[in-house]
PDB file of C-alpha atoms and ligand atoms in Angstrom:
ATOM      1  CA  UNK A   1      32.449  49.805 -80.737  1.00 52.00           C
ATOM      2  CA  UNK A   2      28.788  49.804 -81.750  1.00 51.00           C
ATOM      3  CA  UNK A   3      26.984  46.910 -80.462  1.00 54.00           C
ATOM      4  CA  UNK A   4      23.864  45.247 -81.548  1.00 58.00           C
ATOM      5  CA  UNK A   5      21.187  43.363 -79.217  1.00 58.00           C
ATOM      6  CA  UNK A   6      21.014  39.454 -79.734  1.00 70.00           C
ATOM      7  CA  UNK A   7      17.928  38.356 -79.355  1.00 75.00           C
ATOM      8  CA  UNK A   8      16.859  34.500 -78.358  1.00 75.00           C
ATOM      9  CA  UNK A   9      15.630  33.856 -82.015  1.00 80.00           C
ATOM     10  CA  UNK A  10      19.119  34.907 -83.575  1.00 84.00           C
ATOM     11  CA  UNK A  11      20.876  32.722 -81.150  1.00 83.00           C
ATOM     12  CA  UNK A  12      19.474  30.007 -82.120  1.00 82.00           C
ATOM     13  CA  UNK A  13      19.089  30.178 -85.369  1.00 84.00           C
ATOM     14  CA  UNK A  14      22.864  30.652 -85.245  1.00 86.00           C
ATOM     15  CA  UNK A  15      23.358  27.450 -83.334  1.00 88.00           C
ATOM     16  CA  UNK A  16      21.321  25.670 -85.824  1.00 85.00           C
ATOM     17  CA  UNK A  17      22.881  26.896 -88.781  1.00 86.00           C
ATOM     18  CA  UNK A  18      26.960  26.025 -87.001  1.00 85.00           C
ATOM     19  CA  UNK A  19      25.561  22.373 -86.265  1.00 85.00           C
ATOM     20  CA  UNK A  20      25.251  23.074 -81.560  1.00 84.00           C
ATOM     21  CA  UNK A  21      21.117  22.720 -82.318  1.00 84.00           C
ATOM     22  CA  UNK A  22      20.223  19.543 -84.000  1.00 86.00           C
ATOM     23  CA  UNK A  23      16.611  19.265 -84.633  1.00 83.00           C
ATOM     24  CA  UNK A  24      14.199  16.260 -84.629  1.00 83.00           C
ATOM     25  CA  UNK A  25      13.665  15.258 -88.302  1.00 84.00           C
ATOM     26  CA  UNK A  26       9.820  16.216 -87.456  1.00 84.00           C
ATOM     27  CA  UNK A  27      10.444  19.653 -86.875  1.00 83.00           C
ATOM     28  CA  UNK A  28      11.440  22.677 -89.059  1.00 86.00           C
ATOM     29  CA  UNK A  29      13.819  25.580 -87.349  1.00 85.00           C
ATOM     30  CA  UNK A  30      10.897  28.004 -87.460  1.00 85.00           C
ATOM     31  CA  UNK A  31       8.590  26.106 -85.922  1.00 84.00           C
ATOM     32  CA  UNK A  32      11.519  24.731 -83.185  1.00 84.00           C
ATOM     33  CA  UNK A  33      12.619  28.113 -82.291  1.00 83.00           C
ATOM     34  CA  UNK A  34       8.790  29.385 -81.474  1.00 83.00           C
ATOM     35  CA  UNK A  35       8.375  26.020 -79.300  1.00 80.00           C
ATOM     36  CA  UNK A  36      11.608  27.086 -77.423  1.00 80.00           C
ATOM     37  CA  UNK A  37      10.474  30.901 -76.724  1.00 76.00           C
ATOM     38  CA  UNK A  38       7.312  29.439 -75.845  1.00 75.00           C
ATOM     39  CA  UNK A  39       8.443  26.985 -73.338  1.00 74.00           C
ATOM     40  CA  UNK A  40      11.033  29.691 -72.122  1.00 72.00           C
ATOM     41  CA  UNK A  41       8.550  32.397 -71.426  1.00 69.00           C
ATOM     42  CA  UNK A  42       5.895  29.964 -69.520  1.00 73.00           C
ATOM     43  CA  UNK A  43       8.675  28.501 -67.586  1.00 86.00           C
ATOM     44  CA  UNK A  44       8.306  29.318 -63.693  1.00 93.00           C
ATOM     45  CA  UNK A  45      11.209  29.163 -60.838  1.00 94.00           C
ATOM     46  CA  UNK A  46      10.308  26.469 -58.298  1.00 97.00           C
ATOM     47  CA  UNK A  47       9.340  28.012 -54.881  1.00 98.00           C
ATOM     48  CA  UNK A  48      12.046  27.360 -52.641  1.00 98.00           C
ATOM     49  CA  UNK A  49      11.476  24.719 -49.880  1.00 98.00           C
ATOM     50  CA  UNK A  50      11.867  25.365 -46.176  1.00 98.00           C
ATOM     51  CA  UNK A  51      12.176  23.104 -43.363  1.00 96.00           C
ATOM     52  CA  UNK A  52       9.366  21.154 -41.984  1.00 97.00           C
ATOM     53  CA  UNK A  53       9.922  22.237 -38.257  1.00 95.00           C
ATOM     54  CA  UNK A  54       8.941  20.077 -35.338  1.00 96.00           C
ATOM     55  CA  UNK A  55       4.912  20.418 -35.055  1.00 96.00           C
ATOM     56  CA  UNK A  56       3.850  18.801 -38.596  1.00 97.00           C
ATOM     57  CA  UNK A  57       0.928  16.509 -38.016  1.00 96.00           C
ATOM     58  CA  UNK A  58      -0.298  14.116 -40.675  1.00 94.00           C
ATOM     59  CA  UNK A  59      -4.279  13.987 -41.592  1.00 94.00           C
ATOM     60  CA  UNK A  60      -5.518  17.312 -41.245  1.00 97.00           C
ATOM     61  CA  UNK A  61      -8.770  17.939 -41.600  1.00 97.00           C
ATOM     62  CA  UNK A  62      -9.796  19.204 -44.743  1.00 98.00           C
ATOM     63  CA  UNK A  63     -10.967  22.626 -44.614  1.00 98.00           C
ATOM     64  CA  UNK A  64     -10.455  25.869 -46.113  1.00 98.00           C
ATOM     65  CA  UNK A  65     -12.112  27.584 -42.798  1.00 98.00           C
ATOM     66  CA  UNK A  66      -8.759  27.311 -39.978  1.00 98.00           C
ATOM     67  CA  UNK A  67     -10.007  30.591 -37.762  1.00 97.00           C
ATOM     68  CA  UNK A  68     -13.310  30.293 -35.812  1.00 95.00           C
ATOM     69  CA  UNK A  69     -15.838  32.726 -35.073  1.00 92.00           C
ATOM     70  CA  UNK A  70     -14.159  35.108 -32.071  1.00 92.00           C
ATOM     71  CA  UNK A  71     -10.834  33.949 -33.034  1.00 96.00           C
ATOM     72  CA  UNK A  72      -8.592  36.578 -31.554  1.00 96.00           C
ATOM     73  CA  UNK A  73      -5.573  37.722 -34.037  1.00 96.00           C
ATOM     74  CA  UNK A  74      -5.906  39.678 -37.068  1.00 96.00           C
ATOM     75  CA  UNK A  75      -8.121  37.619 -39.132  1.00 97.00           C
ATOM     76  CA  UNK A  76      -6.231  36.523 -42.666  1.00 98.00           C
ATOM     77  CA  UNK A  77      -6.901  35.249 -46.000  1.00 98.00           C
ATOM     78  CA  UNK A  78      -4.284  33.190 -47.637  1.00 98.00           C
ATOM     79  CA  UNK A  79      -4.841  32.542 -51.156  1.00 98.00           C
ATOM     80  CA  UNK A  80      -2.684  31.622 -54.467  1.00 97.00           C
ATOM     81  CA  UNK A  81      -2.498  29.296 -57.362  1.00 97.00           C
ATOM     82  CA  UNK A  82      -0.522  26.582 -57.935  1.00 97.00           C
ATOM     83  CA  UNK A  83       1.534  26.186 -60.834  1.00 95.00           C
ATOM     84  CA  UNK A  84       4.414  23.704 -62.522  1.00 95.00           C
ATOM     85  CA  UNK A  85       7.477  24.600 -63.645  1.00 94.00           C
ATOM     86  CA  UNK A  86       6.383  24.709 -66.644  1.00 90.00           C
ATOM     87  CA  UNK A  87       3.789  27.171 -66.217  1.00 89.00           C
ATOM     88  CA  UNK A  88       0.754  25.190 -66.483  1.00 92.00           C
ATOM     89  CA  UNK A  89      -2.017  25.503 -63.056  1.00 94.00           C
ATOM     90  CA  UNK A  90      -2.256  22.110 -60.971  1.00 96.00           C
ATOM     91  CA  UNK A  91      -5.935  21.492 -60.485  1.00 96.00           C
ATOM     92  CA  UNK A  92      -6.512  19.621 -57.273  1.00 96.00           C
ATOM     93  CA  UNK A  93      -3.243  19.629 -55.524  1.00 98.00           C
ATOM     94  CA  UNK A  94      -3.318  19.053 -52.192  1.00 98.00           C
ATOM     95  CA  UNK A  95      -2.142  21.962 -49.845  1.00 98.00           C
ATOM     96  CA  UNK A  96      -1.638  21.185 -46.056  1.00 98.00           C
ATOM     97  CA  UNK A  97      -1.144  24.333 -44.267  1.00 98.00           C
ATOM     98  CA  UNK A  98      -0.727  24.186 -40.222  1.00 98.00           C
ATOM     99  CA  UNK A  99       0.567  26.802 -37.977  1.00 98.00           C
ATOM    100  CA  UNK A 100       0.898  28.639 -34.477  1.00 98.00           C
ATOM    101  CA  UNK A 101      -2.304  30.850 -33.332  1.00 98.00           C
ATOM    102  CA  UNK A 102      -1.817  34.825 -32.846  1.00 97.00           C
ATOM    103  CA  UNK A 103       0.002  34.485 -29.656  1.00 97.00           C
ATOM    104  CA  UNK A 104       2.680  31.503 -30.555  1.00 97.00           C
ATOM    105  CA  UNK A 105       1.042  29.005 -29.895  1.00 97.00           C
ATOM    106  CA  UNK A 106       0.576  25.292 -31.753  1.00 97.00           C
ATOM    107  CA  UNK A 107      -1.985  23.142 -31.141  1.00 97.00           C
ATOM    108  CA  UNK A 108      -0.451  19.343 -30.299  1.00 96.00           C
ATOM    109  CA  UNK A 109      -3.456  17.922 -29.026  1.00 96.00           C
ATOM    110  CA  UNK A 110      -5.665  18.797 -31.607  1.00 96.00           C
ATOM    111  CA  UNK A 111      -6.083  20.019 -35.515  1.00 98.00           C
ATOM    112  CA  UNK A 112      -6.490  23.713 -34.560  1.00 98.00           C
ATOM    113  CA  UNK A 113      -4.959  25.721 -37.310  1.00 98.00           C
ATOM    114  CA  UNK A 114      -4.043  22.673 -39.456  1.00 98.00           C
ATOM    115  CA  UNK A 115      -5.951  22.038 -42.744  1.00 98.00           C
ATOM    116  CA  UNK A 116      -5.808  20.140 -46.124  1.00 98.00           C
ATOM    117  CA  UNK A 117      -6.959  22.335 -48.676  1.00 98.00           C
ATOM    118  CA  UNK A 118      -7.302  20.737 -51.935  1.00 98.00           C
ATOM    119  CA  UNK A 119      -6.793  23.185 -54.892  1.00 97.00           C
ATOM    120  CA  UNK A 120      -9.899  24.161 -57.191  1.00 97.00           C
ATOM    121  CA  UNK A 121     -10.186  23.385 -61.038  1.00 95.00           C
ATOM    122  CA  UNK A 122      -8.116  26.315 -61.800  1.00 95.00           C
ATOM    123  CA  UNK A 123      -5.155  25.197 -59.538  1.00 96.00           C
ATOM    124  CA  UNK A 124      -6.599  28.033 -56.970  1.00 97.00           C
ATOM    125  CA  UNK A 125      -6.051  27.666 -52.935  1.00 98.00           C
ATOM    126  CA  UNK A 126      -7.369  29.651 -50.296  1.00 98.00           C
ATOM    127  CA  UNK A 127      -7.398  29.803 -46.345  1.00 98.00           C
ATOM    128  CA  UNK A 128      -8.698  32.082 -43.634  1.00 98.00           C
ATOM    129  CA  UNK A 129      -7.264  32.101 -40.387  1.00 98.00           C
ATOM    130  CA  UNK A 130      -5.599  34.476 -38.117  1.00 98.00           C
ATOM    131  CA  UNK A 131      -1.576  36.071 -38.291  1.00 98.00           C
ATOM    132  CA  UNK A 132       0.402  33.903 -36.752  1.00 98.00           C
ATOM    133  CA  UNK A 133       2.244  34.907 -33.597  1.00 97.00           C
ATOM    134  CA  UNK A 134       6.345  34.394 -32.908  1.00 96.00           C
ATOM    135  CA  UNK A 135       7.160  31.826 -30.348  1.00 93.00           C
ATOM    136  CA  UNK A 136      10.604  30.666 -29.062  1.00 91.00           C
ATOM    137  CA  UNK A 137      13.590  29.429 -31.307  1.00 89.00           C
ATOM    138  CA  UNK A 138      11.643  31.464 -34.326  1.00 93.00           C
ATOM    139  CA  UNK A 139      12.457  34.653 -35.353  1.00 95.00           C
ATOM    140  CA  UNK A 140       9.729  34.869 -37.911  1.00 96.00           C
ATOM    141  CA  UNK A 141       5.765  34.604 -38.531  1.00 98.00           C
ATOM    142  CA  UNK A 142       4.913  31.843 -40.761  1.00 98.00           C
ATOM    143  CA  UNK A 143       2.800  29.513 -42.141  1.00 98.00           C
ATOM    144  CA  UNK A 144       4.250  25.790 -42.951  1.00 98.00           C
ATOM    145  CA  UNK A 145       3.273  24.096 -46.293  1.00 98.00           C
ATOM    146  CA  UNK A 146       3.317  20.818 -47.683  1.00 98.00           C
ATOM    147  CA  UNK A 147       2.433  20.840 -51.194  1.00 98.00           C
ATOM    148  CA  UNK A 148       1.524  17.972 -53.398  1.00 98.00           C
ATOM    149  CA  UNK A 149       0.338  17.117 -57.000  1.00 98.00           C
ATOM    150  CA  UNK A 150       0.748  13.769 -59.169  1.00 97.00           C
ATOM    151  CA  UNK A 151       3.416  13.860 -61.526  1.00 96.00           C
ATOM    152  CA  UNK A 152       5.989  16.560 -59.278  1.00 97.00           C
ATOM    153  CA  UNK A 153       8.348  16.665 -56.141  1.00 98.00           C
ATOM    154  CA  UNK A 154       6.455  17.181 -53.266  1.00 98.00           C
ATOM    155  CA  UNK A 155       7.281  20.479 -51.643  1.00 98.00           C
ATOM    156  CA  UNK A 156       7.971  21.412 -47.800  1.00 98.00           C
ATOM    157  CA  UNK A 157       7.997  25.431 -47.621  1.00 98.00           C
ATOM    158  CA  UNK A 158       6.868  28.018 -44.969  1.00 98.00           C
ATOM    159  CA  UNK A 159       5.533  32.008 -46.273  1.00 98.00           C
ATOM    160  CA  UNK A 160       6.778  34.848 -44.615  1.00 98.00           C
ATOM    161  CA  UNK A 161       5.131  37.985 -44.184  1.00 98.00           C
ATOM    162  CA  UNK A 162       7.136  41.527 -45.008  1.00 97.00           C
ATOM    163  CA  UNK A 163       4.984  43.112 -42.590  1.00 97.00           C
ATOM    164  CA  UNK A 164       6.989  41.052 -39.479  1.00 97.00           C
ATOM    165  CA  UNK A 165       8.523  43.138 -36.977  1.00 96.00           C
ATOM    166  CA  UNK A 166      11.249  41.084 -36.977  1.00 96.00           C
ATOM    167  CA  UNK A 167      12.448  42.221 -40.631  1.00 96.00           C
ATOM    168  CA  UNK A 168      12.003  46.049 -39.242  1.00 95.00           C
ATOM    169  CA  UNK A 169      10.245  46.994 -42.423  1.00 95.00           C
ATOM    170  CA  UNK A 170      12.706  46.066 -44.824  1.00 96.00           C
ATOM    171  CA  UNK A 171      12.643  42.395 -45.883  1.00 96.00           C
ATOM    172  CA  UNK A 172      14.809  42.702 -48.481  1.00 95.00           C
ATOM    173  CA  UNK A 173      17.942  43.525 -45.932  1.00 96.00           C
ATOM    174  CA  UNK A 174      16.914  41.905 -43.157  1.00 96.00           C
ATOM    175  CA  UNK A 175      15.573  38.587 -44.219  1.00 96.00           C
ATOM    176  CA  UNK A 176      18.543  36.671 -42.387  1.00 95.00           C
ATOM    177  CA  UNK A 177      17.625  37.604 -39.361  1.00 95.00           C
ATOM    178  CA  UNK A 178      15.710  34.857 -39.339  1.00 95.00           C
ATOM    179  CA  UNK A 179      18.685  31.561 -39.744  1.00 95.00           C
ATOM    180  CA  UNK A 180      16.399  29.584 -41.231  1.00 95.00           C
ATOM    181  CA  UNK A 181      15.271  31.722 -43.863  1.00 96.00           C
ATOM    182  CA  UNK A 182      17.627  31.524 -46.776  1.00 95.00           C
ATOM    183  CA  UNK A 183      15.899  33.601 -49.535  1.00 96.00           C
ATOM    184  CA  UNK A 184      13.697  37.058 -49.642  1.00 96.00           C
ATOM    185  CA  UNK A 185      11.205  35.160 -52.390  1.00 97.00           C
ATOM    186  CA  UNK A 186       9.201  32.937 -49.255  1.00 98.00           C
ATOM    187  CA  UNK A 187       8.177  36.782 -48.111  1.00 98.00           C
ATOM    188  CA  UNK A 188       4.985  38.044 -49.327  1.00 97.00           C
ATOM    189  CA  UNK A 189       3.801  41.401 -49.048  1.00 97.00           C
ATOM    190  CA  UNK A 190       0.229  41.787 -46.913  1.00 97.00           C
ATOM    191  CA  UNK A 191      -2.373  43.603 -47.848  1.00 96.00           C
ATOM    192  CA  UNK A 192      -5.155  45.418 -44.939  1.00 93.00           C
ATOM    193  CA  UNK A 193      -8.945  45.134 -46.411  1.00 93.00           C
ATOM    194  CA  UNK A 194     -12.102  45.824 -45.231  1.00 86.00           C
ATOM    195  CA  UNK A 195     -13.543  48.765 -42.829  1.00 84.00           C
ATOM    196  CA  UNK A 196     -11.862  49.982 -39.749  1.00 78.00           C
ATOM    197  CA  UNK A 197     -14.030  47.752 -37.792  1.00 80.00           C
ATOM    198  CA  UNK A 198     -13.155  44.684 -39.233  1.00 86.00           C
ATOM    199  CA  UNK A 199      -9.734  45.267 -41.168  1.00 91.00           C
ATOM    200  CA  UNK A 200      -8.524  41.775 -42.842  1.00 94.00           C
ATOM    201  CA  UNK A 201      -4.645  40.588 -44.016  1.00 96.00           C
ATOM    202  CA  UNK A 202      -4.914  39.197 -47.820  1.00 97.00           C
ATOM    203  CA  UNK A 203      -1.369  37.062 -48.757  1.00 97.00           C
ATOM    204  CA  UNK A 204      -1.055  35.856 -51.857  1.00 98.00           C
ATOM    205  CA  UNK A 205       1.450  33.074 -52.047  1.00 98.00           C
ATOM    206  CA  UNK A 206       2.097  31.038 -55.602  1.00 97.00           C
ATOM    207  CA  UNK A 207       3.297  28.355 -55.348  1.00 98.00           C
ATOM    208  CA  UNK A 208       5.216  26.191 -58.343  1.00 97.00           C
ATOM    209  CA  UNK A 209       6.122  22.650 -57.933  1.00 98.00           C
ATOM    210  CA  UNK A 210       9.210  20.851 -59.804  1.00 97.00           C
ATOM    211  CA  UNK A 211       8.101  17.930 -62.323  1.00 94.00           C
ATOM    212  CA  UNK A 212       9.328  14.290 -61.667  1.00 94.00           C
TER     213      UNK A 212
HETATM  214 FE1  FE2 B 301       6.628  26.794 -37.170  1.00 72.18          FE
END
C-alpha cells in the first residue's frame, strides 16, 4: 500500500476541521497553525538536572576567571548560552559553577574553583579554569551547576566531558559507568586549541531552563 507523508500542517488542519482543535475566536486556522510550527520548532528539551553532591557552597565570588596564573591542569574554557524552553536566550542568569582542581581536589576552606558567573545580554556564559581531576566515590570529571533566571525552575546539573578516561572513549556506551549519571546529553565533547605550547580544552555546554 502506497503511503503518503503527513505533515504537521495537515494534521492539524484535520483536527480543526473534525472539531479536536478549537481555536480562540481571535485567531484564524492559518494564522494558528503557523503559531504552532513556530512554537514547535523554537521549543528546546530542558537540560537534565544532576545531583548537587556534598561540596556546594553558597556566595561564590563572582568571577568568570576560576584558574590562576601557574594553575597546574590543562587550562579550560567553559562557555554556552542559556536558553528557555521555549527557545528564547536568558540575559543575566546567574550561573554558579564550583568544582575539584586537576588532581581531585575541592577547596572547603576557601572559594577556589567556585564562581557566580552572571550571563551577558545575549544569555552568553563563560569560565576558564583547569580539567577537573577524579577523586573518590566519583567515577567521572565534572563541573557542578546551579542555574538560575526569574520566571523558571532553578536547575542543579553537573557537565561531563567525552574525553574522560573513565567512559574509555565511547560515551555513548559507557556513560553508566558512572551511577550517577543517568543520560549521555550532560557529556560534551572537548575541543584542544591553541599551539603545542599552550594547548587549551573549549566545552561548550547549553544550557535550557524549564518556565514556572
Ligand atoms: Fe563533585
Amino acid at each position: 500500500m502506497k503511503t503518503y507523508p503527513v505533515t504537521r500542517r495537515d494534521v492539524l488542519m484535520k483536527c480543526a476541521a473534525m472539531g479536536s482543535l478549537v481555536l480562540a475566536p481571535s485567531l484564524s486556522l492559518a494564522e494558528s497553525v503557523a503559531m504552532w510550527e513556530r512554537q514547535e520548532r523554537a521549543s528546546k528539551k530542558p537540560t537534565p538536572p544532576n545531583d548537587i553532591g556534598p561540596f556546594y557552597k553558597g556566595q561564590a565570588p563572582q568571577t568568570s576567571h576560576l584558574r590562576a596564573p601557574g594553575d597546574p591542569g590543562l587550562p579550560l574554557a567553559v562557555s554556552g548560552l542559556v536558553f528557555s524552553t521555549n527557545g528564547e536566550v536568558l540575559p543575566h542568569s546567574t550561573v554558579e559553577v564550583w568544582q575539584a582542581d586537576h588532581l581531585g581536589h575541592y577547596d572547603l576552606k576557601g572559594y577556589r574553583y567556585r564562581a557566580t558567573i552572571t550571563a551577558d545580554d545575549s544569555g552568553k556564559y563563560s569560565f576558564d579554569t583547569v580539567m577537573p581531576g577524579h577523586y573518590p566515590g566519583r567515577v567521572g570529571q565534572h563541573i557542578h551547576y546551579v542555574v538560575k533566571a526569574p520566571g523558571h525552575k532553578p536547575l542543579t546539573t553537573q557537565l561531563y566531558f567525552a574525553t574522560d578516561p573513565a567512559f574509555g572513549g565511547d560515551p555513548d556506551h559507557n556513560y553508566r559507568r558512572d551511577p550517577l549519571l543517568h543520560t549521555r546529553e550532560l557529556i560534551r565533547p572537548v575541543t584542544i586549541a591553541g599551539d603545542p605550547k599552550e594547548i587549551q580544552a573549549l566545552v561548550n555546554f547549553e544550557i535550557v531552563l524549564e518556565r514556572l
